[in-house]
PDB file of C-alpha atoms in Angstrom:
ATOM      1  CA  MET A  15     201.496  93.511 118.077  1.00 91.00           C
ATOM      2  CA  THR A  16     203.983  96.504 118.546  1.00 91.00           C
ATOM      3  CA  GLN A  17     204.752  98.893 115.669  1.00 90.00           C
ATOM      4  CA  GLU A  18     207.540 101.351 115.420  1.00 87.00           C
ATOM      5  CA  GLY A  19     206.290 104.944 114.164  1.00 78.00           C
ATOM      6  CA  GLY A  20     207.070 108.707 114.646  1.00 81.00           C
ATOM      7  CA  VAL A  21     207.103 110.506 117.859  1.00 88.00           C
ATOM      8  CA  LEU A  22     204.103 112.609 118.530  1.00 87.00           C
ATOM      9  CA  ILE A  23     203.980 115.836 120.646  1.00 87.00           C
ATOM     10  CA  VAL A  24     201.256 116.664 122.945  1.00 86.00           C
ATOM     11  CA  GLY A  25     201.821 119.826 124.889  1.00 81.00           C
ATOM     12  CA  LEU A  26     205.141 119.370 126.946  1.00 83.00           C
ATOM     13  CA  TYR A  27     205.014 115.496 126.412  1.00 86.00           C
ATOM     14  CA  GLN A  28     206.002 113.129 123.582  1.00 88.00           C
ATOM     15  CA  SER A  29     204.854 109.797 122.831  1.00 89.00           C
ATOM     16  CA  SER A  30     206.998 106.600 122.680  1.00 91.00           C
ATOM     17  CA  PRO A  31     207.971 105.748 119.131  1.00 91.00           C
ATOM     18  CA  SER A  32     206.486 102.211 119.957  1.00 92.00           C
ATOM     19  CA  VAL A  33     202.592 101.594 119.516  1.00 93.00           C
ATOM     20  CA  GLU A  34     200.629  99.042 120.651  1.00 94.00           C
ATOM     21  CA  ILE A  35     197.854  97.348 118.727  1.00 93.00           C
ATOM     22  CA  MET A  36     195.486  94.794 119.849  1.00 93.00           C
ATOM     23  CA  VAL A  37     193.045  93.024 117.441  1.00 92.00           C
ATOM     24  CA  TYR A  38     189.857  91.261 118.785  1.00 89.00           C
ATOM     25  CA  ASP A  39     187.995  88.360 116.989  1.00 86.00           C
ATOM     26  CA  PHE A  40     184.719  90.222 116.945  1.00 86.00           C
ATOM     27  CA  GLY A  41     186.111  93.194 114.979  1.00 86.00           C
ATOM     28  CA  ALA A  42     187.435  95.818 117.121  1.00 90.00           C
ATOM     29  CA  VAL A  43     191.080  97.321 117.504  1.00 93.00           C
ATOM     30  CA  THR A  44     192.492  99.329 120.301  1.00 94.00           C
ATOM     31  CA  ILE A  45     195.811 101.536 119.326  1.00 93.00           C
ATOM     32  CA  THR A  46     197.742 102.552 122.516  1.00 94.00           C
ATOM     33  CA  TYR A  47     200.038 105.467 122.699  1.00 93.00           C
ATOM     34  CA  ARG A  48     202.422 105.786 125.670  1.00 93.00           C
ATOM     35  CA  PHE A  49     203.670 109.132 127.031  1.00 91.00           C
ATOM     36  CA  ALA A  50     206.458 109.217 129.957  1.00 88.00           C
ATOM     37  CA  LEU A  51     205.015 111.296 132.815  1.00 83.00           C
ATOM     38  CA  ASN A  52     208.040 113.009 134.325  1.00 81.00           C
ATOM     39  CA  GLY A  53     207.407 116.554 135.879  1.00 77.00           C
ATOM     40  CA  PRO A  54     205.216 118.356 138.451  1.00 81.00           C
ATOM     41  CA  PHE A  55     201.926 116.952 139.088  1.00 81.00           C
ATOM     42  CA  GLU A  56     200.131 120.010 137.886  1.00 81.00           C
ATOM     43  CA  ARG A  57     200.982 119.367 134.558  1.00 85.00           C
ATOM     44  CA  LEU A  58     198.820 116.292 134.398  1.00 87.00           C
ATOM     45  CA  LEU A  59     195.718 118.630 134.113  1.00 87.00           C
ATOM     46  CA  GLU A  60     197.172 120.278 130.834  1.00 87.00           C
ATOM     47  CA  LEU A  61     197.942 116.948 129.323  1.00 86.00           C
ATOM     48  CA  SER A  62     194.628 115.380 130.047  1.00 87.00           C
ATOM     49  CA  GLU A  63     192.853 118.514 128.427  1.00 85.00           C
ATOM     50  CA  SER A  64     194.978 118.260 125.433  1.00 86.00           C
ATOM     51  CA  LEU A  65     194.583 114.548 124.932  1.00 87.00           C
ATOM     52  CA  TYR A  66     190.940 114.764 124.827  1.00 82.00           C
ATOM     53  CA  GLU A  67     189.590 113.906 121.332  1.00 81.00           C
ATOM     54  CA  HIS A  68     193.186 114.799 120.098  1.00 85.00           C
ATOM     55  CA  GLN A  69     192.733 115.094 116.371  1.00 88.00           C
ATOM     56  CA  GLN A  70     196.238 114.172 115.469  1.00 89.00           C
ATOM     57  CA  LEU A  71     196.145 111.000 117.664  1.00 90.00           C
ATOM     58  CA  LEU A  72     192.561 110.112 116.118  1.00 90.00           C
ATOM     59  CA  THR A  73     194.061 110.634 112.864  1.00 91.00           C
ATOM     60  CA  GLU A  74     197.097 108.690 112.927  1.00 91.00           C
ATOM     61  CA  SER A  75     195.287 105.917 114.907  1.00 92.00           C
ATOM     62  CA  ARG A  76     192.781 105.560 112.095  1.00 93.00           C
ATOM     63  CA  THR A  77     195.497 105.430 109.487  1.00 92.00           C
ATOM     64  CA  ARG A  78     197.150 102.426 111.193  1.00 92.00           C
ATOM     65  CA  VAL A  79     193.679 100.767 111.435  1.00 93.00           C
ATOM     66  CA  GLU A  80     193.273 101.379 107.715  1.00 93.00           C
ATOM     67  CA  GLN A  81     196.696  99.800 107.121  1.00 93.00           C
ATOM     68  CA  LEU A  82     196.007  96.807 109.315  1.00 93.00           C
ATOM     69  CA  VAL A  83     192.896  96.165 107.684  1.00 93.00           C
ATOM     70  CA  ARG A  84     194.655  96.100 104.045  1.00 92.00           C
ATOM     71  CA  ALA A  85     197.133  93.786 105.668  1.00 92.00           C
ATOM     72  CA  ILE A  86     194.573  91.051 107.074  1.00 91.00           C
ATOM     73  CA  GLN A  87     191.764  91.844 104.952  1.00 89.00           C
ATOM     74  CA  PRO A  88     191.518  88.253 103.483  1.00 90.00           C
ATOM     75  CA  THR A  89     190.969  86.984 107.302  1.00 89.00           C
ATOM     76  CA  ILE A  90     188.102  89.482 107.800  1.00 88.00           C
ATOM     77  CA  GLU A  91     184.372  88.961 107.292  1.00 85.00           C
ATOM     78  CA  ARG A  92     182.655  92.012 105.711  1.00 84.00           C
ATOM     79  CA  PRO A  93     185.613  94.402 106.430  1.00 85.00           C
ATOM     80  CA  ARG A  94     184.489  97.940 107.156  1.00 86.00           C
ATOM     81  CA  ILE A  95     185.844 100.767 109.390  1.00 90.00           C
ATOM     82  CA  ALA A  96     183.311 102.318 111.374  1.00 89.00           C
ATOM     83  CA  ARG A  97     183.237 106.064 112.083  1.00 89.00           C
ATOM     84  CA  GLU A  98     182.917 105.607 115.780  1.00 89.00           C
ATOM     85  CA  VAL A  99     185.717 105.622 118.137  1.00 91.00           C
ATOM     86  CA  GLU A 100     186.339 105.646 121.941  1.00 90.00           C
ATOM     87  CA  ASP A 101     189.323 107.401 123.116  1.00 91.00           C
ATOM     88  CA  TYR A 102     190.492 106.992 126.836  1.00 93.00           C
ATOM     89  CA  ILE A 103     193.220 108.123 128.922  1.00 93.00           C
ATOM     90  CA  VAL A 104     195.062 105.976 131.779  1.00 95.00           C
ATOM     91  CA  PHE A 105     197.361 107.939 133.853  1.00 93.00           C
ATOM     92  CA  SER A 106     199.773 105.495 135.592  1.00 92.00           C
ATOM     93  CA  ILE A 107     201.865 106.890 138.595  1.00 89.00           C
ATOM     94  CA  GLU A 108     204.170 104.384 139.849  1.00 85.00           C
ATOM     95  CA  SER A 109     206.048 106.822 142.180  1.00 80.00           C
ATOM     96  CA  CYS A 110     206.161 110.648 143.239  1.00 76.00           C
ATOM     97  CA  SER A 111     208.916 112.497 144.821  1.00 74.00           C
ATOM     98  CA  GLU A 112     206.607 114.775 146.730  1.00 64.00           C
ATOM     99  CA  PRO A 113     206.749 114.134 150.437  1.00 59.00           C
ATOM    100  CA  GLN A 114     203.254 113.370 151.499  1.00 57.00           C
ATOM    101  CA  SER A 115     201.866 112.863 154.861  1.00 48.00           C
ATOM    102  CA  ALA A 116     198.873 111.030 153.349  1.00 54.00           C
ATOM    103  CA  SER A 117     198.128 109.005 150.239  1.00 73.00           C
ATOM    104  CA  LEU A 118     198.515 111.286 147.269  1.00 72.00           C
ATOM    105  CA  TRP A 119     195.151 110.360 146.090  1.00 76.00           C
ATOM    106  CA  ALA A 120     193.763 111.399 149.367  1.00 76.00           C
ATOM    107  CA  SER A 121     195.584 114.841 149.699  1.00 78.00           C
ATOM    108  CA  ARG A 122     194.771 116.032 146.021  1.00 83.00           C
ATOM    109  CA  GLU A 123     191.290 115.046 145.483  1.00 88.00           C
ATOM    110  CA  ALA A 124     190.545 118.380 143.810  1.00 88.00           C
ATOM    111  CA  ASP A 125     193.311 117.983 141.474  1.00 89.00           C
ATOM    112  CA  LEU A 126     192.512 114.508 140.537  1.00 91.00           C
ATOM    113  CA  ALA A 127     188.733 115.429 140.014  1.00 92.00           C
ATOM    114  CA  HIS A 128     190.010 117.921 137.290  1.00 91.00           C
ATOM    115  CA  ILE A 129     192.345 115.482 135.676  1.00 91.00           C
ATOM    116  CA  LEU A 130     189.759 112.818 135.496  1.00 91.00           C
ATOM    117  CA  ARG A 131     187.325 114.932 133.931  1.00 90.00           C
ATOM    118  CA  GLY A 132     189.682 116.983 131.838  1.00 87.00           C
ATOM    119  CA  GLU A 133     188.086 120.169 133.270  1.00 86.00           C
ATOM    120  CA  ARG A 134     189.971 123.197 134.235  1.00 86.00           C
ATOM    121  CA  ALA A 135     186.764 125.165 135.468  1.00 88.00           C
ATOM    122  CA  PRO A 136     186.350 125.066 139.217  1.00 89.00           C
ATOM    123  CA  LEU A 137     184.166 121.964 139.930  1.00 89.00           C
ATOM    124  CA  SER A 138     181.707 121.723 142.839  1.00 92.00           C
ATOM    125  CA  ASP A 139     182.103 119.378 145.816  1.00 91.00           C
ATOM    126  CA  GLN A 140     179.308 117.208 144.223  1.00 93.00           C
ATOM    127  CA  GLU A 141     181.197 116.935 141.010  1.00 93.00           C
ATOM    128  CA  THR A 142     184.509 116.374 142.637  1.00 91.00           C
ATOM    129  CA  LYS A 143     183.010 113.615 145.022  1.00 92.00           C
ATOM    130  CA  ASP A 144     181.200 111.962 141.865  1.00 93.00           C
ATOM    131  CA  ALA A 145     184.647 111.942 140.054  1.00 92.00           C
ATOM    132  CA  MET A 146     186.411 110.376 142.733  1.00 92.00           C
ATOM    133  CA  SER A 147     183.518 107.849 143.655  1.00 92.00           C
ATOM    134  CA  CYS A 148     184.695 104.787 141.727  1.00 93.00           C
ATOM    135  CA  ARG A 149     187.927 104.047 143.426  1.00 93.00           C
ATOM    136  CA  ILE A 150     189.359 100.559 144.260  1.00 93.00           C
ATOM    137  CA  SER A 151     192.293  99.384 146.006  1.00 91.00           C
ATOM    138  CA  PHE A 152     194.254  96.027 146.460  1.00 90.00           C
ATOM    139  CA  GLY A 153     196.861  96.926 148.844  1.00 86.00           C
ATOM    140  CA  LEU A 154     197.974 100.038 151.000  1.00 82.00           C
ATOM    141  CA  GLU A 155     200.150 101.592 148.289  1.00 83.00           C
ATOM    142  CA  ASP A 156     197.939 101.023 145.301  1.00 87.00           C
ATOM    143  CA  THR A 157     194.486 102.581 143.981  1.00 91.00           C
ATOM    144  CA  ALA A 158     192.658 102.947 140.820  1.00 94.00           C
ATOM    145  CA  LEU A 159     190.416 105.804 139.988  1.00 95.00           C
ATOM    146  CA  ILE A 160     188.067 105.310 137.375  1.00 95.00           C
ATOM    147  CA  ASP A 161     186.049 107.790 135.397  1.00 94.00           C
ATOM    148  CA  TRP A 162     184.460 107.937 132.111  1.00 91.00           C
ATOM    149  CA  HIS A 163     187.027 110.248 130.548  1.00 90.00           C
ATOM    150  CA  ALA A 164     190.080 109.065 132.063  1.00 93.00           C
ATOM    151  CA  ALA A 165     191.468 106.903 135.008  1.00 95.00           C
ATOM    152  CA  VAL A 166     194.546 107.463 137.228  1.00 93.00           C
ATOM    153  CA  LEU A 167     196.269 104.504 138.553  1.00 94.00           C
ATOM    154  CA  PHE A 168     198.833 104.566 141.521  1.00 90.00           C
ATOM    155  CA  GLY A 169     201.147 101.589 142.163  1.00 88.00           C
ATOM    156  CA  LYS A 170     203.510  99.362 140.315  1.00 87.00           C
ATOM    157  CA  ASP A 171     202.652  96.209 138.166  1.00 86.00           C
ATOM    158  CA  MET A 172     199.146  97.800 137.167  1.00 90.00           C
ATOM    159  CA  ASP A 173     199.184  96.164 133.637  1.00 91.00           C
ATOM    160  CA  ASP A 174     196.381  93.907 134.532  1.00 91.00           C
ATOM    161  CA  VAL A 175     194.333  96.884 135.409  1.00 93.00           C
ATOM    162  CA  ARG A 176     195.210  98.625 132.366  1.00 93.00           C
ATOM    163  CA  ALA A 177     194.125  95.795 130.396  1.00 91.00           C
ATOM    164  CA  VAL A 178     190.671  95.397 131.995  1.00 92.00           C
ATOM    165  CA  LEU A 179     190.237  99.244 131.313  1.00 94.00           C
ATOM    166  CA  LYS A 180     191.264  98.915 127.821  1.00 93.00           C
ATOM    167  CA  PHE A 181     188.767  96.041 127.212  1.00 91.00           C
ATOM    168  CA  ALA A 182     185.971  97.930 129.114  1.00 92.00           C
ATOM    169  CA  ASN A 183     186.290 100.702 126.533  1.00 93.00           C
ATOM    170  CA  VAL A 184     186.160  98.290 123.521  1.00 92.00           C
ATOM    171  CA  GLU A 185     182.948  96.802 125.086  1.00 91.00           C
ATOM    172  CA  LEU A 186     181.658 100.501 125.358  1.00 92.00           C
ATOM    173  CA  LEU A 187     182.540 101.275 121.803  1.00 92.00           C
ATOM    174  CA  GLU A 188     180.973  97.975 120.554  1.00 90.00           C
ATOM    175  CA  MET A 189     177.865  98.534 122.521  1.00 90.00           C
ATOM    176  CA  ARG A 190     177.421 102.090 120.755  1.00 90.00           C
ATOM    177  CA  ILE A 191     177.783 100.609 117.213  1.00 88.00           C
ATOM    178  CA  LEU A 192     175.627  97.490 118.041  1.00 88.00           C
ATOM    179  CA  ASP A 193     173.027  99.943 119.645  1.00 89.00           C
ATOM    180  CA  LYS A 194     173.229 102.424 116.257  1.00 89.00           C
ATOM    181  CA  GLN A 195     172.990  99.148 113.989  1.00 86.00           C
ATOM    182  CA  LEU A 196     169.776  97.967 116.000  1.00 87.00           C
ATOM    183  CA  ASP A 197     168.471 101.359 115.388  1.00 88.00           C
ATOM    184  CA  GLN A 198     168.851 101.063 111.795  1.00 85.00           C
ATOM    185  CA  ALA A 199     167.491  97.608 111.829  1.00 83.00           C
ATOM    186  CA  LEU A 200     164.340  98.463 113.678  1.00 84.00           C
ATOM    187  CA  ASP A 201     163.787 101.268 110.853  1.00 85.00           C
ATOM    188  CA  GLN A 202     164.217  98.712 108.314  1.00 81.00           C
ATOM    189  CA  ALA A 203     162.008  96.228 109.991  1.00 79.00           C
ATOM    190  CA  TYR A 204     159.152  98.756 110.610  1.00 77.00           C
ATOM    191  CA  GLU A 205     159.378  99.616 107.133  1.00 79.00           C
ATOM    192  CA  ALA A 206     159.207  96.301 105.701  1.00 73.00           C
ATOM    193  CA  LEU A 207     156.122  95.441 108.143  1.00 70.00           C
ATOM    194  CA  SER A 208     154.078  98.692 107.243  1.00 71.00           C
ATOM    195  CA  ARG A 209     154.708  98.144 103.492  1.00 66.00           C
ATOM    196  CA  LYS A 210     151.316  97.163 101.746  1.00 64.00           C
ATOM    197  CA  SER A 211     151.278  94.094 100.145  1.00 59.00           C
ATOM    198  CA  PRO A 212     150.762  93.562  96.474  1.00 55.00           C
ATOM    199  CA  LEU A 213     147.378  91.815  95.211  1.00 51.00           C
ATOM    200  CA  LEU A 214     149.404  89.171  93.396  1.00 51.00           C
ATOM    201  CA  PRO A 215     152.713  88.710  95.074  1.00 54.00           C
ATOM    202  CA  LEU A 216     155.625  86.781  93.674  1.00 53.00           C
ATOM    203  CA  PRO A 217     156.481  83.564  95.083  1.00 54.00           C
ATOM    204  CA  GLY A 218     158.890  84.176  98.066  1.00 52.00           C
ATOM    205  CA  SER A 219     158.501  88.052  98.291  1.00 51.00           C
ATOM    206  CA  HIS A 220     157.233  87.815 101.936  1.00 52.00           C
ATOM    207  CA  ASP A 221     159.952  85.596 102.863  1.00 59.00           C
ATOM    208  CA  LYS A 222     162.575  87.723 101.395  1.00 67.00           C
ATOM    209  CA  GLY A 223     161.950  90.592 103.780  1.00 66.00           C
ATOM    210  CA  ALA A 224     161.459  88.491 106.811  1.00 71.00           C
ATOM    211  CA  THR A 225     164.843  86.703 106.027  1.00 75.00           C
ATOM    212  CA  HIS A 226     166.643  90.039 105.870  1.00 73.00           C
ATOM    213  CA  ILE A 227     165.250  90.985 109.043  1.00 76.00           C
ATOM    214  CA  ALA A 228     166.113  87.365 110.795  1.00 78.00           C
ATOM    215  CA  GLN A 229     169.697  88.046 109.439  1.00 78.00           C
ATOM    216  CA  LEU A 230     170.080  91.363 111.098  1.00 78.00           C
ATOM    217  CA  GLN A 231     168.758  89.848 114.379  1.00 79.00           C
ATOM    218  CA  VAL A 232     171.059  87.016 114.296  1.00 82.00           C
ATOM    219  CA  ASP A 233     174.127  89.000 113.571  1.00 80.00           C
ATOM    220  CA  SER A 234     173.482  91.516 116.349  1.00 83.00           C
ATOM    221  CA  ALA A 235     172.872  88.736 118.704  1.00 82.00           C
ATOM    222  CA  LEU A 236     175.868  86.977 117.815  1.00 80.00           C
ATOM    223  CA  LEU A 237     178.113  90.226 118.137  1.00 80.00           C
ATOM    224  CA  PHE A 238     176.496  90.946 121.480  1.00 81.00           C
ATOM    225  CA  GLU A 239     177.260  87.521 122.817  1.00 83.00           C
ATOM    226  CA  ARG A 240     180.782  87.485 121.558  1.00 81.00           C
ATOM    227  CA  VAL A 241     181.654  90.863 123.165  1.00 82.00           C
ATOM    228  CA  THR A 242     180.028  90.509 126.521  1.00 79.00           C
ATOM    229  CA  ASN A 243     181.741  86.809 126.771  1.00 77.00           C
ATOM    230  CA  THR A 244     185.101  87.585 125.608  1.00 73.00           C
ATOM    231  CA  LEU A 245     186.572  88.692 128.832  1.00 71.00           C
ATOM    232  CA  LYS A 246     187.002  86.129 131.588  1.00 70.00           C
ATOM    233  CA  LEU A 247     188.457  86.895 135.037  1.00 62.00           C
ATOM    234  CA  LEU A 248     187.963  83.557 136.540  1.00 58.00           C
ATOM    235  CA  GLY A 249     189.943  83.102 140.003  1.00 65.00           C
ATOM    236  CA  ASP A 250     190.872  86.784 140.195  1.00 77.00           C
ATOM    237  CA  GLN A 251     188.206  88.561 142.538  1.00 87.00           C
ATOM    238  CA  TYR A 252     190.358  91.777 142.290  1.00 88.00           C
ATOM    239  CA  LEU A 253     190.130  92.289 138.513  1.00 90.00           C
ATOM    240  CA  ALA A 254     186.640  91.111 138.418  1.00 88.00           C
ATOM    241  CA  ARG A 255     185.668  94.049 140.827  1.00 91.00           C
ATOM    242  CA  VAL A 256     187.796  96.394 138.661  1.00 93.00           C
ATOM    243  CA  SER A 257     185.722  95.195 135.719  1.00 90.00           C
ATOM    244  CA  ARG A 258     182.277  95.787 137.529  1.00 91.00           C
ATOM    245  CA  LEU A 259     183.562  99.210 138.641  1.00 93.00           C
ATOM    246  CA  ALA A 260     184.310  99.992 134.946  1.00 93.00           C
ATOM    247  CA  SER A 261     180.921  98.863 133.774  1.00 91.00           C
ATOM    248  CA  GLN A 262     179.226 100.687 136.476  1.00 92.00           C
ATOM    249  CA  ARG A 263     181.161 104.052 135.405  1.00 93.00           C
ATOM    250  CA  PHE A 264     180.592 103.466 131.653  1.00 93.00           C
ATOM    251  CA  HIS A 265     176.913 102.377 132.361  1.00 92.00           C
ATOM    252  CA  LEU A 266     177.566  99.134 130.363  1.00 89.00           C
ATOM    253  CA  GLU A 267     174.449  97.620 132.088  1.00 90.00           C
ATOM    254  CA  ALA A 268     172.241 100.210 130.761  1.00 90.00           C
ATOM    255  CA  TRP A 269     173.656  99.513 127.315  1.00 89.00           C
ATOM    256  CA  ASP A 270     173.030  95.943 127.647  1.00 88.00           C
ATOM    257  CA  ALA A 271     169.563  96.390 128.667  1.00 89.00           C
ATOM    258  CA  SER A 272     168.760  98.704 125.758  1.00 89.00           C
ATOM    259  CA  ILE A 273     170.487  96.188 123.254  1.00 89.00           C
ATOM    260  CA  LEU A 274     168.533  93.332 124.686  1.00 88.00           C
ATOM    261  CA  ARG A 275     165.284  95.362 124.479  1.00 89.00           C
ATOM    262  CA  LYS A 276     165.859  96.154 120.597  1.00 87.00           C
ATOM    263  CA  LEU A 277     166.774  92.492 119.972  1.00 86.00           C
ATOM    264  CA  GLN A 278     163.444  91.258 121.421  1.00 86.00           C
ATOM    265  CA  THR A 279     161.484  94.234 119.467  1.00 86.00           C
ATOM    266  CA  LEU A 280     163.201  92.818 116.264  1.00 82.00           C
ATOM    267  CA  GLU A 281     162.341  89.253 117.205  1.00 83.00           C
ATOM    268  CA  SER A 282     158.840  90.567 117.759  1.00 82.00           C
ATOM    269  CA  ILE A 283     158.544  92.163 114.499  1.00 80.00           C
ATOM    270  CA  TYR A 284     160.074  89.229 112.740  1.00 77.00           C
ATOM    271  CA  GLY A 285     157.362  87.044 114.294  1.00 77.00           C
ATOM    272  CA  LYS A 286     154.611  89.375 113.087  1.00 75.00           C
ATOM    273  CA  MET A 287     156.363  89.237 109.575  1.00 74.00           C
ATOM    274  CA  SER A 288     156.492  85.365 109.500  1.00 74.00           C
ATOM    275  CA  ASP A 289     152.746  85.188 110.728  1.00 72.00           C
ATOM    276  CA  ARG A 290     151.751  87.645 108.037  1.00 72.00           C
ATOM    277  CA  ALA A 291     153.884  85.818 105.505  1.00 71.00           C
ATOM    278  CA  GLY A 292     151.954  82.642 106.528  1.00 72.00           C
ATOM    279  CA  VAL A 293     148.419  84.271 106.384  1.00 72.00           C
ATOM    280  CA  ARG A 294     149.217  85.434 102.727  1.00 74.00           C
ATOM    281  CA  ARG A 295     150.272  81.999 101.742  1.00 74.00           C
ATOM    282  CA  MET A 296     147.239  80.625 103.190  1.00 78.00           C
ATOM    283  CA  GLU A 297     144.960  83.064 101.210  1.00 76.00           C
ATOM    284  CA  MET A 298     146.717  82.384  98.120  1.00 77.00           C
ATOM    285  CA  LEU A 299     146.155  78.630  98.488  1.00 81.00           C
ATOM    286  CA  GLU A 300     142.365  79.163  99.424  1.00 82.00           C
ATOM    287  CA  TRP A 301     142.085  81.280  96.024  1.00 81.00           C
ATOM    288  CA  ILE A 302     143.950  78.648  94.177  1.00 84.00           C
ATOM    289  CA  ILE A 303     141.656  75.881  95.420  1.00 87.00           C
ATOM    290  CA  ILE A 304     138.536  77.949  94.729  1.00 86.00           C
ATOM    291  CA  VAL A 305     139.717  78.715  91.219  1.00 85.00           C
ATOM    292  CA  LEU A 306     140.664  74.886  90.761  1.00 85.00           C
ATOM    293  CA  ILE A 307     137.106  73.944  91.893  1.00 86.00           C
ATOM    294  CA  THR A 308     135.557  76.444  89.788  1.00 85.00           C
ATOM    295  CA  VAL A 309     137.539  75.307  86.497  1.00 84.00           C
ATOM    296  CA  SER A 310     136.619  71.861  87.360  1.00 84.00           C
ATOM    297  CA  ILE A 311     132.942  72.619  87.665  1.00 82.00           C
ATOM    298  CA  ALA A 312     132.896  74.835  84.476  1.00 81.00           C
ATOM    299  CA  VAL A 313     134.835  72.045  82.472  1.00 80.00           C
ATOM    300  CA  SER A 314     131.963  69.534  83.629  1.00 77.00           C
ATOM    301  CA  PHE A 315     129.470  71.621  81.828  1.00 75.00           C
ATOM    302  CA  LEU A 316     131.253  71.975  78.852  1.00 70.00           C
ATOM    303  CA  PRO A 317     129.898  69.892  75.769  1.00 67.00           C
ATOM    304  CA  MET A 318     131.985  66.824  75.176  1.00 55.00           C
ATOM    305  CA  ALA A 319     134.011  66.919  72.019  1.00 49.00           C
ATOM    306  CA  GLY A 320     132.340  65.074  69.093  1.00 48.00           C
ATOM    307  CA  HIS A 321     128.689  65.806  70.121  1.00 48.00           C
TER     308      HIS A 321
END
């Protein structure tokens, strides 16, 4: 959806009054602000520095999310706005008036590395090379430079590339939140597993803890599957390559591996809790049988009524 709002001033640039909002069915929201780029190339570094964790943009975007949640709250399951946020900058350069004997991205590598990292201090050759390492082109007149803080796109009709980068950041944010939730779930599971059982537990007391752990595991697994399977790039090999490159730069595979490992650990703890509950139930049944046998034997030795 598109909302109209006030103009935000960042350095020498001002945002468009139109703000784009995209809502994902697994509970994520992206807020997109647009700034028109018109001026010397050297100003981009100042803009990159200014936009990094810009407090006014973060506050304004959170206000929009709060308004959106209130508007669509009846359709949301367990509504809650997380504290975590992932900001990302995309510079889209469609044309440049500077005469270049070579491509702009080839003749200004040092400047582009500073813009991608949002860093004014001199960068080493190794850092510059790393910042420029994730580059992909479809034609001779376009290219995409992808880094963890920002991306620089050269060429026209790059909307699809921006959409892929936007979703890659959504996926990164969801992985961060899910990883944190799993850490909390593991702490709860360890606490439940190490908790001493009472001598005479109430019926169902063991199942309650195991059910809670199982619910945490299922919720996390479903969210993980919905996030990782939302974006489908069938038949478009170039955008699929852009997606893989963004995943590589954001280390999404490492996040995925960490989450899968924690899900397996949670499943293992749930299995141990279920086994322990089963053992406790069997012990209770054995004691009940022993008590019943003892009572029956004792009753047989009691004098019959009337004698």
